[in-house]
Amino acid sequence: MASSGNFSTNKYSTSSHGTIGLNLSWSIQSQSIENNTSTIKWTLKSNGTMSSGYYVQAGPVTVVIGGKTVLNTKSRFNMRGSGGYSESGTITIAHSEDGSKSVSMSVKAAIYSASVNCTGSKSYTLTKINRYALINSATDFNDEGNPT
């Protein structure tokens, strides 16, 4: 079970300035036993060998976590290398009745190209939320059918 992780898209290779792609990292910020949910903080950054002094046109960029779109840029923008591009946010994910949850995450981006050419995805099993109480001891527990 995971409380954090990251993955990268494939990279676009410029002719003479190196490569550029995206990396999505995430971590569980909090878990609610009462609501059976996890709040996840996610961060998307550019990565690769292209220096921050250069840029390429990018967009759209889409991030989907647990079936929900958390980022969807519509217009083109300048994407700089070496972590120069960054977006972040949070999302609350509901767990299953038993407290378990598997979440898929994906990133799609059009880098330099007008159509999507950089993609990446991964699935994670989140840290389970306990859904029951454990009784360690009980005094005078004689009636199993009607305990008091």
Short mmCIF file of N, CA, C and O in Angstrom, two decimals:
data_model
loop_
_atom_site.label_atom_id
_atom_site.label_comp_id
_atom_site.label_asym_id
_atom_site.label_seq_id
_atom_site.Cartn_x
_atom_site.Cartn_y
_atom_site.Cartn_z
N MET A 1 0.84 -1.18 0.00
CA MET A 1 0.00 0.00 0.00
C MET A 1 0.88 1.23 0.00
O MET A 1 1.92 1.26 0.63
N ALA A 2 0.42 2.24 -0.72
CA ALA A 2 1.26 3.42 -0.92
C ALA A 2 0.64 4.67 -0.33
O ALA A 2 -0.57 4.85 -0.35
N SER A 3 1.50 5.52 0.21
CA SER A 3 1.06 6.82 0.68
C SER A 3 1.64 7.93 -0.19
O SER A 3 1.34 9.11 0.02
N SER A 4 2.48 7.56 -1.16
CA SER A 4 3.03 8.52 -2.11
C SER A 4 3.59 7.77 -3.31
O SER A 4 3.76 6.55 -3.28
N GLY A 5 3.88 8.53 -4.37
CA GLY A 5 4.47 7.93 -5.56
C GLY A 5 4.68 8.96 -6.64
O GLY A 5 4.34 10.14 -6.46
N ASN A 6 5.26 8.53 -7.75
CA ASN A 6 5.44 9.41 -8.90
C ASN A 6 5.70 8.59 -10.15
O ASN A 6 6.12 7.44 -10.06
N PHE A 7 5.43 9.19 -11.30
CA PHE A 7 5.74 8.57 -12.58
C PHE A 7 5.93 9.66 -13.61
O PHE A 7 5.51 10.81 -13.42
N SER A 8 6.58 9.31 -14.71
CA SER A 8 6.87 10.28 -15.77
C SER A 8 6.22 9.88 -17.09
O SER A 8 5.98 8.69 -17.33
N THR A 9 5.98 10.87 -17.92
CA THR A 9 5.54 10.61 -19.29
C THR A 9 6.77 10.28 -20.12
O THR A 9 7.90 10.48 -19.69
N ASN A 10 6.53 9.81 -21.34
CA ASN A 10 7.63 9.75 -22.29
C ASN A 10 8.05 11.18 -22.61
O ASN A 10 7.33 12.13 -22.29
N LYS A 11 9.21 11.38 -23.18
CA LYS A 11 9.75 12.72 -23.39
C LYS A 11 9.78 13.11 -24.86
O LYS A 11 9.96 12.27 -25.73
N TYR A 12 9.60 14.40 -25.09
CA TYR A 12 9.78 14.97 -26.42
C TYR A 12 11.23 15.36 -26.55
O TYR A 12 11.81 15.98 -25.65
N SER A 13 11.85 15.00 -27.66
CA SER A 13 13.26 15.31 -27.88
C SER A 13 13.38 16.49 -28.84
O SER A 13 12.92 16.42 -29.98
N THR A 14 13.98 17.58 -28.35
CA THR A 14 14.23 18.73 -29.23
C THR A 14 15.44 18.42 -30.09
O THR A 14 16.22 17.53 -29.78
N SER A 15 15.62 19.16 -31.14
CA SER A 15 16.72 18.86 -32.06
C SER A 15 18.09 19.09 -31.43
O SER A 15 19.01 18.32 -31.64
N SER A 16 18.22 20.14 -30.63
CA SER A 16 19.56 20.42 -30.08
C SER A 16 19.57 20.86 -28.62
O SER A 16 20.63 21.12 -28.07
N HIS A 17 18.41 20.93 -27.99
CA HIS A 17 18.36 21.45 -26.62
C HIS A 17 17.97 20.40 -25.58
O HIS A 17 17.70 20.75 -24.44
N GLY A 18 17.93 19.13 -25.94
CA GLY A 18 17.64 18.07 -24.98
C GLY A 18 16.20 17.60 -25.02
O GLY A 18 15.48 17.81 -25.99
N THR A 19 15.78 16.94 -23.95
CA THR A 19 14.44 16.35 -23.89
C THR A 19 13.60 17.05 -22.83
O THR A 19 14.12 17.67 -21.90
N ILE A 20 12.28 16.93 -22.99
CA ILE A 20 11.37 17.48 -21.99
C ILE A 20 10.13 16.60 -21.92
O ILE A 20 9.64 16.10 -22.93
N GLY A 21 9.67 16.37 -20.70
CA GLY A 21 8.45 15.60 -20.45
C GLY A 21 7.84 16.10 -19.17
O GLY A 21 8.16 17.20 -18.69
N LEU A 22 6.97 15.30 -18.58
CA LEU A 22 6.29 15.68 -17.35
C LEU A 22 6.41 14.58 -16.31
O LEU A 22 6.47 13.40 -16.65
N ASN A 23 6.44 14.97 -15.05
CA ASN A 23 6.48 14.04 -13.93
C ASN A 23 5.34 14.39 -12.98
O ASN A 23 5.21 15.55 -12.58
N LEU A 24 4.52 13.39 -12.63
CA LEU A 24 3.44 13.58 -11.66
C LEU A 24 3.84 12.91 -10.36
O LEU A 24 4.12 11.72 -10.32
N SER A 25 3.92 13.69 -9.28
CA SER A 25 4.18 13.14 -7.96
C SER A 25 2.96 13.40 -7.09
O SER A 25 2.22 14.37 -7.30
N TRP A 26 2.73 12.53 -6.11
CA TRP A 26 1.56 12.67 -5.26
C TRP A 26 1.87 12.12 -3.88
O TRP A 26 2.78 11.32 -3.70
N SER A 27 1.09 12.57 -2.89
CA SER A 27 1.20 12.03 -1.54
C SER A 27 -0.13 12.22 -0.83
O SER A 27 -0.88 13.15 -1.11
N ILE A 28 -0.43 11.30 0.09
CA ILE A 28 -1.63 11.42 0.90
C ILE A 28 -1.38 12.48 1.96
O ILE A 28 -0.44 12.37 2.74
N GLN A 29 -2.19 13.53 1.96
CA GLN A 29 -2.07 14.59 2.95
C GLN A 29 -2.81 14.25 4.23
O GLN A 29 -2.38 14.59 5.32
N SER A 30 -3.96 13.58 4.08
CA SER A 30 -4.75 13.21 5.26
C SER A 30 -5.71 12.09 4.88
O SER A 30 -6.03 11.91 3.71
N GLN A 31 -6.13 11.34 5.89
CA GLN A 31 -7.16 10.33 5.72
C GLN A 31 -8.23 10.54 6.78
O GLN A 31 -7.91 10.87 7.92
N SER A 32 -9.48 10.40 6.39
CA SER A 32 -10.60 10.58 7.30
C SER A 32 -11.26 9.23 7.56
O SER A 32 -11.82 8.62 6.64
N ILE A 33 -11.17 8.77 8.82
CA ILE A 33 -11.84 7.52 9.19
C ILE A 33 -13.35 7.73 9.11
O ILE A 33 -14.09 6.88 8.61
N GLU A 34 -13.83 8.89 9.58
CA GLU A 34 -15.27 9.18 9.59
C GLU A 34 -15.87 9.17 8.19
O GLU A 34 -16.95 8.64 7.97
N ASN A 35 -15.17 9.77 7.22
CA ASN A 35 -15.70 9.88 5.86
C ASN A 35 -15.19 8.80 4.92
O ASN A 35 -15.60 8.73 3.77
N ASN A 36 -14.22 7.98 5.40
CA ASN A 36 -13.63 6.91 4.60
C ASN A 36 -13.02 7.47 3.30
O ASN A 36 -13.25 6.97 2.21
N THR A 37 -12.24 8.56 3.44
CA THR A 37 -11.62 9.23 2.29
C THR A 37 -10.15 9.54 2.54
O THR A 37 -9.70 9.62 3.68
N SER A 38 -9.43 9.71 1.44
CA SER A 38 -8.05 10.19 1.47
C SER A 38 -7.98 11.48 0.67
O SER A 38 -8.57 11.58 -0.42
N THR A 39 -7.28 12.48 1.19
CA THR A 39 -7.01 13.70 0.44
C THR A 39 -5.59 13.62 -0.09
O THR A 39 -4.65 13.44 0.68
N ILE A 40 -5.47 13.71 -1.41
CA ILE A 40 -4.19 13.56 -2.10
C ILE A 40 -3.74 14.90 -2.64
O ILE A 40 -4.50 15.61 -3.30
N LYS A 41 -2.47 15.25 -2.36
CA LYS A 41 -1.85 16.42 -2.98
C LYS A 41 -1.04 15.92 -4.16
O LYS A 41 -0.25 14.98 -4.03
N TRP A 42 -1.23 16.53 -5.33
CA TRP A 42 -0.50 16.14 -6.52
C TRP A 42 0.28 17.34 -7.07
O TRP A 42 -0.14 18.49 -6.90
N THR A 43 1.41 17.06 -7.69
CA THR A 43 2.23 18.10 -8.32
C THR A 43 2.72 17.59 -9.67
O THR A 43 3.26 16.48 -9.76
N LEU A 44 2.53 18.38 -10.70
CA LEU A 44 3.00 18.07 -12.05
C LEU A 44 4.12 19.04 -12.40
O LEU A 44 3.94 20.25 -12.29
N LYS A 45 5.28 18.51 -12.81
CA LYS A 45 6.43 19.35 -13.17
C LYS A 45 7.04 18.87 -14.48
O LYS A 45 7.00 17.68 -14.79
N SER A 46 7.63 19.82 -15.19
CA SER A 46 8.40 19.44 -16.37
C SER A 46 9.70 18.78 -15.90
O SER A 46 10.22 19.10 -14.83
N ASN A 47 10.19 17.83 -16.70
CA ASN A 47 11.47 17.20 -16.39
C ASN A 47 12.15 16.81 -17.69
O ASN A 47 11.55 16.82 -18.75
N GLY A 48 13.40 16.51 -17.59
CA GLY A 48 14.18 16.15 -18.76
C GLY A 48 15.52 16.85 -18.74
O GLY A 48 15.95 17.38 -17.71
N THR A 49 16.18 16.87 -19.89
CA THR A 49 17.52 17.46 -19.98
C THR A 49 17.52 18.85 -20.59
O THR A 49 18.56 19.49 -20.65
N MET A 50 16.37 19.34 -21.05
CA MET A 50 16.31 20.67 -21.64
C MET A 50 16.51 21.72 -20.54
O MET A 50 15.86 21.66 -19.49
N SER A 51 17.40 22.66 -20.75
CA SER A 51 17.70 23.65 -19.72
C SER A 51 16.56 24.65 -19.59
O SER A 51 15.74 24.81 -20.49
N SER A 52 16.53 25.32 -18.44
CA SER A 52 15.45 26.27 -18.17
C SER A 52 15.52 27.50 -19.07
O SER A 52 14.57 28.26 -19.16
N GLY A 53 16.64 27.71 -19.75
CA GLY A 53 16.79 28.85 -20.64
C GLY A 53 16.04 28.67 -21.96
O GLY A 53 15.90 29.63 -22.72
N TYR A 54 15.55 27.47 -22.23
CA TYR A 54 14.83 27.20 -23.47
C TYR A 54 13.39 26.80 -23.14
O TYR A 54 13.08 26.42 -22.02
N TYR A 55 12.52 26.91 -24.12
CA TYR A 55 11.14 26.49 -23.92
C TYR A 55 10.58 25.95 -25.23
O TYR A 55 11.12 26.21 -26.31
N VAL A 56 9.51 25.19 -25.10
CA VAL A 56 8.75 24.71 -26.24
C VAL A 56 7.29 25.05 -25.99
O VAL A 56 6.86 25.23 -24.84
N GLN A 57 6.52 25.14 -27.03
CA GLN A 57 5.08 25.34 -26.90
C GLN A 57 4.44 24.03 -26.45
O GLN A 57 4.79 22.95 -26.94
N ALA A 58 3.53 24.12 -25.49
CA ALA A 58 2.85 22.94 -24.98
C ALA A 58 1.38 23.25 -24.77
O ALA A 58 0.98 24.40 -24.70
N GLY A 59 0.59 22.19 -24.63
CA GLY A 59 -0.83 22.31 -24.35
C GLY A 59 -1.64 21.67 -25.47
O GLY A 59 -1.22 21.70 -26.62
N PRO A 60 -2.71 21.04 -25.15
CA PRO A 60 -3.27 20.92 -23.81
C PRO A 60 -2.51 19.93 -22.94
O PRO A 60 -1.80 19.06 -23.45
N VAL A 61 -2.66 20.07 -21.63
CA VAL A 61 -2.13 19.13 -20.65
C VAL A 61 -3.30 18.68 -19.78
O VAL A 61 -4.05 19.52 -19.27
N THR A 62 -3.46 17.37 -19.63
CA THR A 62 -4.57 16.82 -18.86
C THR A 62 -4.04 15.83 -17.82
O THR A 62 -3.22 14.97 -18.15
N VAL A 63 -4.52 15.98 -16.58
CA VAL A 63 -4.19 15.04 -15.50
C VAL A 63 -5.50 14.48 -14.97
O VAL A 63 -6.42 15.24 -14.64
N VAL A 64 -5.59 13.15 -14.92
CA VAL A 64 -6.78 12.47 -14.40
C VAL A 64 -6.36 11.59 -13.24
O VAL A 64 -5.42 10.80 -13.35
N ILE A 65 -7.04 11.74 -12.09
CA ILE A 65 -6.77 10.94 -10.90
C ILE A 65 -8.07 10.32 -10.43
O ILE A 65 -9.05 11.04 -10.17
N GLY A 66 -8.10 9.01 -10.37
CA GLY A 66 -9.30 8.31 -9.91
C GLY A 66 -10.51 8.59 -10.77
O GLY A 66 -11.63 8.65 -10.27
N GLY A 67 -10.32 8.80 -12.06
CA GLY A 67 -11.43 9.07 -12.98
C GLY A 67 -11.88 10.51 -13.02
O GLY A 67 -12.77 10.86 -13.78
N LYS A 68 -11.26 11.38 -12.21
CA LYS A 68 -11.64 12.79 -12.19
C LYS A 68 -10.53 13.63 -12.81
O LYS A 68 -9.36 13.48 -12.47
N THR A 69 -10.89 14.53 -13.70
CA THR A 69 -9.92 15.43 -14.31
C THR A 69 -9.57 16.53 -13.32
O THR A 69 -10.45 17.30 -12.92
N VAL A 70 -8.30 16.58 -12.90
CA VAL A 70 -7.87 17.58 -11.93
C VAL A 70 -7.11 18.73 -12.58
O VAL A 70 -6.92 19.78 -11.98
N LEU A 71 -6.67 18.54 -13.83
CA LEU A 71 -6.02 19.60 -14.60
C LEU A 71 -6.35 19.40 -16.06
O LEU A 71 -6.24 18.29 -16.58
N ASN A 72 -6.76 20.48 -16.72
CA ASN A 72 -7.07 20.42 -18.14
C ASN A 72 -6.81 21.79 -18.74
O ASN A 72 -7.70 22.62 -18.80
N THR A 73 -5.57 22.03 -19.16
CA THR A 73 -5.24 23.30 -19.79
C THR A 73 -5.78 23.26 -21.22
O THR A 73 -5.69 22.25 -21.89
N LYS A 74 -6.31 24.35 -21.67
CA LYS A 74 -6.90 24.41 -23.01
C LYS A 74 -5.98 25.08 -24.03
O LYS A 74 -5.86 24.66 -25.16
N SER A 75 -5.31 26.16 -23.61
CA SER A 75 -4.51 26.94 -24.56
C SER A 75 -3.04 26.52 -24.54
O SER A 75 -2.57 25.87 -23.61
N ARG A 76 -2.33 26.91 -25.57
CA ARG A 76 -0.90 26.63 -25.67
C ARG A 76 -0.14 27.60 -24.76
O ARG A 76 -0.58 28.72 -24.51
N PHE A 77 1.00 27.17 -24.25
CA PHE A 77 1.82 28.01 -23.38
C PHE A 77 3.28 27.60 -23.53
O PHE A 77 3.58 26.56 -24.12
N ASN A 78 4.17 28.43 -23.03
CA ASN A 78 5.60 28.12 -23.08
C ASN A 78 5.97 27.21 -21.92
O ASN A 78 5.78 27.56 -20.76
N MET A 79 6.48 26.02 -22.23
CA MET A 79 6.93 25.08 -21.20
C MET A 79 8.45 25.08 -21.16
O MET A 79 9.10 24.75 -22.14
N ARG A 80 8.98 25.50 -20.03
CA ARG A 80 10.43 25.53 -19.85
C ARG A 80 10.91 24.21 -19.28
O ARG A 80 10.18 23.49 -18.64
N GLY A 81 12.19 23.92 -19.51
CA GLY A 81 12.78 22.68 -19.02
C GLY A 81 13.22 22.76 -17.58
O GLY A 81 13.00 23.75 -16.89
N SER A 82 13.82 21.69 -17.10
CA SER A 82 14.40 21.59 -15.75
C SER A 82 13.43 21.99 -14.64
O SER A 82 13.77 22.74 -13.74
N GLY A 83 12.21 21.50 -14.71
CA GLY A 83 11.23 21.77 -13.65
C GLY A 83 10.64 23.16 -13.69
O GLY A 83 9.99 23.59 -12.75
N GLY A 84 10.84 23.88 -14.78
CA GLY A 84 10.33 25.25 -14.88
C GLY A 84 8.82 25.36 -14.96
O GLY A 84 8.26 26.39 -14.67
N TYR A 85 8.15 24.27 -15.36
CA TYR A 85 6.69 24.25 -15.41
C TYR A 85 6.19 23.47 -14.21
O TYR A 85 6.68 22.38 -13.92
N SER A 86 5.20 24.00 -13.50
CA SER A 86 4.68 23.31 -12.33
C SER A 86 3.21 23.66 -12.11
O SER A 86 2.82 24.81 -12.24
N GLU A 87 2.41 22.64 -11.81
CA GLU A 87 1.00 22.78 -11.44
C GLU A 87 0.77 21.86 -10.25
O GLU A 87 1.40 20.81 -10.15
N SER A 88 -0.15 22.23 -9.36
CA SER A 88 -0.43 21.35 -8.23
C SER A 88 -1.86 21.56 -7.76
O SER A 88 -2.52 22.54 -8.12
N GLY A 89 -2.33 20.63 -6.96
CA GLY A 89 -3.68 20.72 -6.41
C GLY A 89 -3.93 19.57 -5.47
O GLY A 89 -3.04 18.77 -5.18
N THR A 90 -5.17 19.46 -5.00
CA THR A 90 -5.57 18.36 -4.13
C THR A 90 -6.87 17.76 -4.64
O THR A 90 -7.64 18.43 -5.33
N ILE A 91 -7.07 16.51 -4.29
CA ILE A 91 -8.32 15.81 -4.63
C ILE A 91 -8.63 14.87 -3.48
O ILE A 91 -7.73 14.27 -2.88
N THR A 92 -9.93 14.75 -3.17
CA THR A 92 -10.37 13.82 -2.13
C THR A 92 -10.97 12.59 -2.80
O THR A 92 -11.84 12.72 -3.67
N ILE A 93 -10.47 11.43 -2.40
CA ILE A 93 -10.86 10.15 -3.00
C ILE A 93 -11.62 9.33 -1.97
O ILE A 93 -11.15 9.12 -0.85
N ALA A 94 -12.80 8.82 -2.34
CA ALA A 94 -13.58 7.94 -1.47
C ALA A 94 -13.05 6.51 -1.58
O ALA A 94 -12.73 6.04 -2.67
N HIS A 95 -12.93 5.84 -0.44
CA HIS A 95 -12.48 4.45 -0.40
C HIS A 95 -13.67 3.50 -0.49
O HIS A 95 -14.82 3.91 -0.32
N SER A 96 -13.39 2.23 -0.72
CA SER A 96 -14.42 1.19 -0.72
C SER A 96 -14.91 0.95 0.69
O SER A 96 -14.30 1.42 1.66
N GLU A 97 -15.99 0.20 0.83
CA GLU A 97 -16.58 -0.05 2.15
C GLU A 97 -15.60 -0.67 3.14
O GLU A 97 -15.68 -0.40 4.33
N ASP A 98 -14.67 -1.48 2.64
CA ASP A 98 -13.70 -2.12 3.54
C ASP A 98 -12.47 -1.24 3.80
O ASP A 98 -11.54 -1.67 4.48
N GLY A 99 -12.45 -0.02 3.27
CA GLY A 99 -11.36 0.91 3.50
C GLY A 99 -10.23 0.84 2.49
O GLY A 99 -9.28 1.61 2.56
N SER A 100 -10.33 -0.05 1.52
CA SER A 100 -9.27 -0.16 0.51
C SER A 100 -9.59 0.74 -0.68
O SER A 100 -10.74 1.15 -0.88
N LYS A 101 -8.58 1.05 -1.47
CA LYS A 101 -8.80 1.86 -2.67
C LYS A 101 -7.61 1.73 -3.62
O LYS A 101 -6.46 1.90 -3.23
N SER A 102 -7.91 1.42 -4.86
CA SER A 102 -6.92 1.41 -5.93
C SER A 102 -7.24 2.60 -6.84
O SER A 102 -8.40 2.79 -7.22
N VAL A 103 -6.23 3.42 -7.12
CA VAL A 103 -6.44 4.65 -7.89
C VAL A 103 -5.53 4.66 -9.12
O VAL A 103 -4.33 4.44 -9.00
N SER A 104 -6.12 4.94 -10.27
CA SER A 104 -5.33 5.10 -11.48
C SER A 104 -5.09 6.60 -11.71
O SER A 104 -5.94 7.43 -11.40
N MET A 105 -3.89 6.90 -12.21
CA MET A 105 -3.52 8.29 -12.50
C MET A 105 -2.92 8.33 -13.90
O MET A 105 -2.20 7.43 -14.29
N SER A 106 -3.24 9.40 -14.64
CA SER A 106 -2.71 9.52 -15.99
C SER A 106 -2.41 10.97 -16.34
O SER A 106 -3.04 11.89 -15.81
N VAL A 107 -1.43 11.14 -17.22
CA VAL A 107 -1.04 12.45 -17.73
C VAL A 107 -0.98 12.35 -19.25
O VAL A 107 -0.40 11.41 -19.79
N LYS A 108 -1.58 13.33 -19.92
CA LYS A 108 -1.50 13.43 -21.38
C LYS A 108 -1.12 14.86 -21.72
O LYS A 108 -1.69 15.80 -21.16
N ALA A 109 -0.18 15.02 -22.62
CA ALA A 109 0.26 16.37 -22.99
C ALA A 109 0.66 16.44 -24.45
O ALA A 109 1.15 15.46 -25.02
N ALA A 110 0.44 17.61 -25.01
CA ALA A 110 0.93 17.92 -26.35
C ALA A 110 2.13 18.85 -26.15
O ALA A 110 1.96 20.01 -25.79
N ILE A 111 3.33 18.32 -26.31
CA ILE A 111 4.54 19.11 -26.13
C ILE A 111 5.19 19.30 -27.49
O ILE A 111 5.52 18.34 -28.17
N TYR A 112 5.32 20.56 -27.90
CA TYR A 112 5.80 21.01 -29.21
C TYR A 112 4.77 20.71 -30.28
O TYR A 112 4.46 21.56 -31.10
N SER A 113 4.18 19.54 -30.27
CA SER A 113 3.17 19.14 -31.24
C SER A 113 1.82 19.74 -30.84
O SER A 113 1.60 20.09 -29.69
N ALA A 114 0.90 19.84 -31.79
CA ALA A 114 -0.46 20.31 -31.50
C ALA A 114 -1.35 19.17 -31.01
O ALA A 114 -2.42 19.39 -30.49
N SER A 115 -0.88 17.92 -31.16
CA SER A 115 -1.66 16.77 -30.68
C SER A 115 -0.88 16.06 -29.57
O SER A 115 0.33 16.22 -29.44
N VAL A 116 -1.59 15.26 -28.79
CA VAL A 116 -0.98 14.58 -27.64
C VAL A 116 0.15 13.67 -28.11
O VAL A 116 -0.04 12.82 -28.98
N ASN A 117 1.34 13.88 -27.54
CA ASN A 117 2.50 13.05 -27.90
C ASN A 117 3.30 12.58 -26.68
O ASN A 117 4.25 11.82 -26.81
N CYS A 118 2.92 13.02 -25.49
CA CYS A 118 3.60 12.59 -24.27
C CYS A 118 2.54 12.09 -23.29
O CYS A 118 1.65 12.85 -22.89
N THR A 119 2.62 10.82 -22.93
CA THR A 119 1.63 10.22 -22.03
C THR A 119 2.32 9.36 -20.97
O THR A 119 3.43 8.88 -21.17
N GLY A 120 1.64 9.18 -19.87
CA GLY A 120 2.11 8.29 -18.82
C GLY A 120 0.96 7.96 -17.89
O GLY A 120 0.03 8.77 -17.75
N SER A 121 1.00 6.78 -17.29
CA SER A 121 -0.06 6.41 -16.35
C SER A 121 0.46 5.34 -15.39
O SER A 121 1.42 4.64 -15.69
N LYS A 122 -0.21 5.24 -14.24
CA LYS A 122 0.15 4.24 -13.25
C LYS A 122 -1.02 4.08 -12.29
O LYS A 122 -1.79 5.01 -12.09
N SER A 123 -1.14 2.90 -11.70
CA SER A 123 -2.16 2.64 -10.68
C SER A 123 -1.48 2.37 -9.36
O SER A 123 -0.41 1.76 -9.31
N TYR A 124 -2.12 2.84 -8.29
CA TYR A 124 -1.58 2.66 -6.94
C TYR A 124 -2.68 2.14 -6.03
O TYR A 124 -3.85 2.50 -6.18
N THR A 125 -2.30 1.33 -5.06
CA THR A 125 -3.20 0.93 -3.99
C THR A 125 -2.90 1.82 -2.80
O THR A 125 -1.79 1.78 -2.25
N LEU A 126 -3.86 2.65 -2.43
CA LEU A 126 -3.65 3.60 -1.34
C LEU A 126 -3.62 2.88 0.01
O LEU A 126 -4.14 1.78 0.17
N THR A 127 -3.00 3.55 0.98
CA THR A 127 -2.98 3.04 2.35
C THR A 127 -4.41 2.83 2.82
O THR A 127 -5.26 3.72 2.69
N LYS A 128 -4.68 1.64 3.34
CA LYS A 128 -6.04 1.25 3.74
C LYS A 128 -6.48 2.02 4.98
O LYS A 128 -5.70 2.27 5.89
N ILE A 129 -7.76 2.37 5.01
CA ILE A 129 -8.36 3.02 6.17
C ILE A 129 -9.11 1.94 6.96
O ILE A 129 -10.00 1.28 6.41
N ASN A 130 -8.74 1.76 8.21
CA ASN A 130 -9.42 0.76 9.04
C ASN A 130 -10.89 1.11 9.19
O ASN A 130 -11.24 2.25 9.46
N ARG A 131 -11.74 0.12 9.04
CA ARG A 131 -13.18 0.34 9.09
C ARG A 131 -13.86 -0.34 10.27
O ARG A 131 -15.05 -0.47 10.30
N TYR A 132 -13.11 -0.82 11.23
CA TYR A 132 -13.71 -1.54 12.34
C TYR A 132 -12.88 -1.29 13.59
O TYR A 132 -11.73 -0.89 13.52
N ALA A 133 -13.48 -1.59 14.73
CA ALA A 133 -12.78 -1.46 16.00
C ALA A 133 -12.36 -2.85 16.46
O ALA A 133 -13.05 -3.83 16.22
N LEU A 134 -11.24 -2.91 17.10
CA LEU A 134 -10.76 -4.16 17.68
C LEU A 134 -10.98 -4.13 19.18
O LEU A 134 -10.59 -3.18 19.85
N ILE A 135 -11.65 -5.16 19.70
CA ILE A 135 -11.87 -5.24 21.14
C ILE A 135 -10.74 -6.07 21.74
O ILE A 135 -10.53 -7.22 21.36
N ASN A 136 -10.01 -5.47 22.65
CA ASN A 136 -8.89 -6.16 23.29
C ASN A 136 -9.33 -6.90 24.55
O ASN A 136 -8.79 -7.94 24.88
N SER A 137 -10.29 -6.34 25.26
CA SER A 137 -10.78 -7.00 26.46
C SER A 137 -12.14 -6.43 26.82
O SER A 137 -12.49 -5.32 26.41
N ALA A 138 -12.91 -7.21 27.55
CA ALA A 138 -14.22 -6.77 28.03
C ALA A 138 -14.48 -7.42 29.38
O ALA A 138 -14.27 -8.63 29.54
N THR A 139 -14.89 -6.62 30.33
CA THR A 139 -15.19 -7.19 31.66
C THR A 139 -16.61 -7.71 31.68
O THR A 139 -17.51 -7.14 31.07
N ASP A 140 -16.81 -8.84 32.33
CA ASP A 140 -18.13 -9.46 32.48
C ASP A 140 -18.86 -9.63 31.14
O ASP A 140 -20.03 -9.32 31.01
N PHE A 141 -18.14 -10.12 30.14
CA PHE A 141 -18.75 -10.36 28.83
C PHE A 141 -19.22 -11.80 28.79
O PHE A 141 -18.49 -12.71 28.48
N ASN A 142 -20.50 -12.01 29.12
CA ASN A 142 -21.04 -13.37 29.22
C ASN A 142 -22.06 -13.70 28.14
O ASN A 142 -22.24 -14.84 27.78
N ASP A 143 -22.76 -12.71 27.65
CA ASP A 143 -23.84 -12.94 26.69
C ASP A 143 -23.40 -12.50 25.29
O ASP A 143 -23.46 -11.32 24.97
N GLU A 144 -22.97 -13.42 24.46
CA GLU A 144 -22.46 -13.08 23.13
C GLU A 144 -23.56 -12.60 22.20
O GLU A 144 -23.32 -11.85 21.28
N GLY A 145 -24.78 -13.04 22.41
CA GLY A 145 -25.89 -12.62 21.57
C GLY A 145 -26.36 -11.23 21.86
O GLY A 145 -26.78 -10.49 20.97
N ASN A 146 -26.28 -10.81 23.12
CA ASN A 146 -26.73 -9.48 23.54
C ASN A 146 -25.67 -8.86 24.45
O ASN A 146 -25.90 -8.74 25.67
N PRO A 147 -24.53 -8.49 23.90
CA PRO A 147 -23.48 -7.94 24.78
C PRO A 147 -23.86 -6.57 25.32
O PRO A 147 -24.61 -5.83 24.69
N THR A 148 -23.36 -6.27 26.47
CA THR A 148 -23.59 -4.93 27.05
C THR A 148 -22.26 -4.33 27.43
O THR A 148 -21.29 -5.03 27.63
#
